[in-house]
mmCIF file of C-alpha atoms in Angstrom:
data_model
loop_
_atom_site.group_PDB
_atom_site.id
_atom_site.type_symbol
_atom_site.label_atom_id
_atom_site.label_comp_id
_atom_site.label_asym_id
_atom_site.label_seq_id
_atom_site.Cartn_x
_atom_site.Cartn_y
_atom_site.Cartn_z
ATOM 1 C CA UNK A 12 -84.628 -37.852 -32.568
ATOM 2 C CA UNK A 13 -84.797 -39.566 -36.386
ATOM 3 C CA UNK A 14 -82.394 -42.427 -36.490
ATOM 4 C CA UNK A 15 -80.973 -43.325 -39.918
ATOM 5 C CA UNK A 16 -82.722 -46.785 -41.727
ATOM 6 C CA UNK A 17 -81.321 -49.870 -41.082
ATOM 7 C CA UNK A 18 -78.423 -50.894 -43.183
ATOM 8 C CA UNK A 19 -79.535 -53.288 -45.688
ATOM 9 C CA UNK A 20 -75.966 -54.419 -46.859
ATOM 10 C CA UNK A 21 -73.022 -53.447 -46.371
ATOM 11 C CA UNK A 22 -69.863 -51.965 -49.326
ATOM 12 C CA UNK A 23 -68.190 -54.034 -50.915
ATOM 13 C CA UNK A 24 -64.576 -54.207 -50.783
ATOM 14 C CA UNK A 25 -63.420 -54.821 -54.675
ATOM 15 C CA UNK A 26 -59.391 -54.217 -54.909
ATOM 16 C CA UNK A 27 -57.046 -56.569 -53.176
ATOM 17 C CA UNK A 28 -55.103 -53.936 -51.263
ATOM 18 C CA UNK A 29 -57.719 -53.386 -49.444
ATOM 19 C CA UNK A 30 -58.490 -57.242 -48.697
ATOM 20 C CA UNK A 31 -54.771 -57.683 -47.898
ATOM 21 C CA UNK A 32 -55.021 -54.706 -45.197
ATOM 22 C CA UNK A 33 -58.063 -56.763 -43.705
ATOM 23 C CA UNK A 34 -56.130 -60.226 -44.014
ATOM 24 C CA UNK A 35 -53.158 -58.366 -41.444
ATOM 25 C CA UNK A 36 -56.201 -58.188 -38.840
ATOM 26 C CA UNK A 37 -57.776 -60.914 -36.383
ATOM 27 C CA UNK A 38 -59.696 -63.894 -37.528
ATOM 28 C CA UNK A 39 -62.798 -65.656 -36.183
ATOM 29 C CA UNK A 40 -63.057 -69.320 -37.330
ATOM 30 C CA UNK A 41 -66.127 -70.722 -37.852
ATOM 31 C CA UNK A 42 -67.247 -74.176 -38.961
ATOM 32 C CA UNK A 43 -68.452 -72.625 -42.905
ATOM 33 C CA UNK A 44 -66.417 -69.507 -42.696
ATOM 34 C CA UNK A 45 -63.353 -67.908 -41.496
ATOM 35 C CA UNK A 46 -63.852 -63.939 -40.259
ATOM 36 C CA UNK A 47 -61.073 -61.506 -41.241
ATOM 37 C CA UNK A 48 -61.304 -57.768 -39.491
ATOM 38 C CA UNK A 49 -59.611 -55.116 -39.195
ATOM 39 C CA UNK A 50 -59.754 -51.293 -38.383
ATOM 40 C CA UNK A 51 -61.145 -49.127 -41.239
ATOM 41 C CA UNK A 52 -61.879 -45.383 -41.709
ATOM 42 C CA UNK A 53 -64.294 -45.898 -44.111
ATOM 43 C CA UNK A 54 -66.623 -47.393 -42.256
ATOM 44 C CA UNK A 55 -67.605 -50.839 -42.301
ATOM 45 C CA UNK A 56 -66.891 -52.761 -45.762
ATOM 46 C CA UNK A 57 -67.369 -56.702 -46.760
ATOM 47 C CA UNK A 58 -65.234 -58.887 -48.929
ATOM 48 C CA UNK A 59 -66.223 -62.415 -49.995
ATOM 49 C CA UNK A 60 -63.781 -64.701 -50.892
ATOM 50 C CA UNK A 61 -63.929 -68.673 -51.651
ATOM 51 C CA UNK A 62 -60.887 -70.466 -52.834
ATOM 52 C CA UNK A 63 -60.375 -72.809 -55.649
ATOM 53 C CA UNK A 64 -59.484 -75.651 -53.183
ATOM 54 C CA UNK A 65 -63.046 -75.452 -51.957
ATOM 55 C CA UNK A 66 -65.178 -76.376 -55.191
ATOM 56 C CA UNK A 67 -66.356 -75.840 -58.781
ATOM 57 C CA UNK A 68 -67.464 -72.507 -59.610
ATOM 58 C CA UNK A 69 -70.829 -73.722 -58.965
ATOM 59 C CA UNK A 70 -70.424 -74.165 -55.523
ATOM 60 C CA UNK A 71 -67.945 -71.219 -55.147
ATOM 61 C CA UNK A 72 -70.618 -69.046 -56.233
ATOM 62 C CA UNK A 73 -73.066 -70.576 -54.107
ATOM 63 C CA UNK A 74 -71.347 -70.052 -50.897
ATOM 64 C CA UNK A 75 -70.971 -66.153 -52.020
ATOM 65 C CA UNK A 76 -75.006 -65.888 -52.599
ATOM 66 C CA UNK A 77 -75.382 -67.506 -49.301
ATOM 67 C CA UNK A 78 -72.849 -65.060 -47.195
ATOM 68 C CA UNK A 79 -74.489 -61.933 -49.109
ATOM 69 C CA UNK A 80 -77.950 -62.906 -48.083
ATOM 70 C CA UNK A 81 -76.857 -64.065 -44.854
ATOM 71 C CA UNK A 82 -75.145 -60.448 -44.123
ATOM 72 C CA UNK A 83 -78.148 -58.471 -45.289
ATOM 73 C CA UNK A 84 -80.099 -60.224 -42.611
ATOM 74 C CA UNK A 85 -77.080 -58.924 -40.257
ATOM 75 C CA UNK A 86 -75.810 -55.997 -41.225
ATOM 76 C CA UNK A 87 -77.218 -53.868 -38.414
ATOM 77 C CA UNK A 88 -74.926 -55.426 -35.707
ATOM 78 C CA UNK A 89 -71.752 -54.668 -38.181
ATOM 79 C CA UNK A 90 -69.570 -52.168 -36.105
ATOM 80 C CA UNK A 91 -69.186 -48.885 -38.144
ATOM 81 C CA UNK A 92 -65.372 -48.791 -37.756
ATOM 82 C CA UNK A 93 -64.543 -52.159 -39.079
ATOM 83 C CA UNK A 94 -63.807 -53.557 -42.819
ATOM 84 C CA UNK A 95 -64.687 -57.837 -42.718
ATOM 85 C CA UNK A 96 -63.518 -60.274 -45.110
ATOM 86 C CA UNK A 97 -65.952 -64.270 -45.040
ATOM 87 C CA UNK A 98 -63.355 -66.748 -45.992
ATOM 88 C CA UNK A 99 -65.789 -69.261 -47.471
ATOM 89 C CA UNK A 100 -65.407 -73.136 -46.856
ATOM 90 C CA UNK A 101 -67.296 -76.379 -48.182
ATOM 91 C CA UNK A 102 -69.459 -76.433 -44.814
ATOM 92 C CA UNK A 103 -71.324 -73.106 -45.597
ATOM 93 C CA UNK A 104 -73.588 -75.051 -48.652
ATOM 94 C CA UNK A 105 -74.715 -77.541 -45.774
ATOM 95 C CA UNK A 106 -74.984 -75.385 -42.899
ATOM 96 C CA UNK A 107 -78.593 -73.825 -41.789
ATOM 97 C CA UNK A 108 -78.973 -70.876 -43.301
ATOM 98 C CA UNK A 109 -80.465 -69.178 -39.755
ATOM 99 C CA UNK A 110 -77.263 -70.738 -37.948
ATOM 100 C CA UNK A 111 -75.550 -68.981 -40.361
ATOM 101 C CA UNK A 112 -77.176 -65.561 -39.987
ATOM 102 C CA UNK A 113 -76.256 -65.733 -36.525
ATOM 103 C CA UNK A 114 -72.439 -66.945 -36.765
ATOM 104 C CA UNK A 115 -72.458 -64.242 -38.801
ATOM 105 C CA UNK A 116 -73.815 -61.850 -36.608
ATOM 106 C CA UNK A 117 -71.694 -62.900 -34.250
ATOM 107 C CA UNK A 118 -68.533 -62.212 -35.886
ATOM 108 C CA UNK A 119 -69.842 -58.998 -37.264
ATOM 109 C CA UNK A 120 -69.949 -57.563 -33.908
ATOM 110 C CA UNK A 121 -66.904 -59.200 -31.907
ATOM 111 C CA UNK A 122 -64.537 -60.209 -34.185
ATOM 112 C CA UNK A 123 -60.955 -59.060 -33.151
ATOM 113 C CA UNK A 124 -59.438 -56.895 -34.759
ATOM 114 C CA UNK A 125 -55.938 -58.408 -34.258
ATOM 115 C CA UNK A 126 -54.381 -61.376 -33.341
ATOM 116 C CA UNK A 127 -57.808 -64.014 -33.306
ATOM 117 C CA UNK A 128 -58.342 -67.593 -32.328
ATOM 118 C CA UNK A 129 -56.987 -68.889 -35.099
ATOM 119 C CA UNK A 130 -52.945 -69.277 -34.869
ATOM 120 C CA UNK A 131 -51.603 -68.338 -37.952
ATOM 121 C CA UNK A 132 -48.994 -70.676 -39.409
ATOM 122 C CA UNK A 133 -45.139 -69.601 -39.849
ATOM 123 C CA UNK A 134 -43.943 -70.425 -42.998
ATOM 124 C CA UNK A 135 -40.488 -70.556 -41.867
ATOM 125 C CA UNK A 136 -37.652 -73.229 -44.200
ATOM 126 C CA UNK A 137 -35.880 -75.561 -41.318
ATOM 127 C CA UNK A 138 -32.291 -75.034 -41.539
ATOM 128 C CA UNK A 139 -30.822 -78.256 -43.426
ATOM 129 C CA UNK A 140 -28.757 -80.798 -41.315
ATOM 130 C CA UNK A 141 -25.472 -80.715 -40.857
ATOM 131 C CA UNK A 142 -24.842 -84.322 -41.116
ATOM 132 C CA UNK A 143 -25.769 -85.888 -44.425
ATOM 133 C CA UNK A 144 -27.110 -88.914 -42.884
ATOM 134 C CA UNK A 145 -29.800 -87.442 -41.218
ATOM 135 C CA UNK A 146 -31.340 -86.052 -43.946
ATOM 136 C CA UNK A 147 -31.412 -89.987 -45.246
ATOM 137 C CA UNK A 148 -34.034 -90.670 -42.214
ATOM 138 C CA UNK A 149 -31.549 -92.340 -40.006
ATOM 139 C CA UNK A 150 -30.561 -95.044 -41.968
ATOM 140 C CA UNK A 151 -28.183 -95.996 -39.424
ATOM 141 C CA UNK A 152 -29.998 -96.632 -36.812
ATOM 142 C CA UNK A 153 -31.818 -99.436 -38.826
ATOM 143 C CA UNK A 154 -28.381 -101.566 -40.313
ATOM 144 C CA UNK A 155 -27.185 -101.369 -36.390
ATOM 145 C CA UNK A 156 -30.884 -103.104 -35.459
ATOM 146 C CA UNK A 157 -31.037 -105.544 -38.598
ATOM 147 C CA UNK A 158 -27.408 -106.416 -38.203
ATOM 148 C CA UNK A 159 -27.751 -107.733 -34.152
#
């Protein structure tokens, strides 16, 4: 039986619908990365993203050369139904690249596809206090203490 070639790299995903769709999915955090994934049709798909917090453009596009050659090197244990987004942070310009391949690698083929191990934050406003004084810090509390 002729099996197909080995994947060399994986698509691309290039509009941000589709890296939204991914971002719904589970996460995998890593120490230089965070994994998105999520369920695809179109077989599996990459996106690289590294935000503005993390560097200079320098480094930003250093980290993205480093996940690209680090996911050729593991593209065969990608799962075909899966699209992945690398979340790039400062630690993936110090980290071994072979530690890398295989964190990689790792995520490629058991990342979770939803919820993750990351908690995701809720962004949720507090409902203001009724009292005015509380939303001075308790000022009270200290003239009672200073005033004894």
């Amino acid at each position: 039986m002729i099996q197909p070639p080995p994947r060399t790299t994986l698509p691309t995903l290039k509009k941000r619908a589709e890296f939204l769709a991914v971002a719904k999915g589970g996460r995998t955090s890593r120490r230089a990365f965070v994994m998105q994934a999520a369920a695809s049709e179109d077989g599996p798909r990459i996106g690289y993203t590294v935000t503005k917090k993390t560097g200079n453009a320098v480094e930003r596009n250093r980290i993205r050369r480093r996940f690209r050659a680090a996911v050729r090197a593991a593209a065969e244990q990608a799962r075909d139904d899966v699209d992945y987004v690398l979340v790039g942070r400062r630690g993936a310009l110090s980290a071994d690249f072979g530690d890398l391949v295989r964190e990689i690698g790792q995520c490629l083929a058991r990342a979770p596809l939803s919820g993750g191990d990351v908690p995701r934050p809720r962004h949720r406003k507090r409902p203001s206090p009724a009292n005015p004084e509380q939303r001075r810090g308790g000022s009270d509390r200290r003239s009672e203490t200073s005033s004894e």
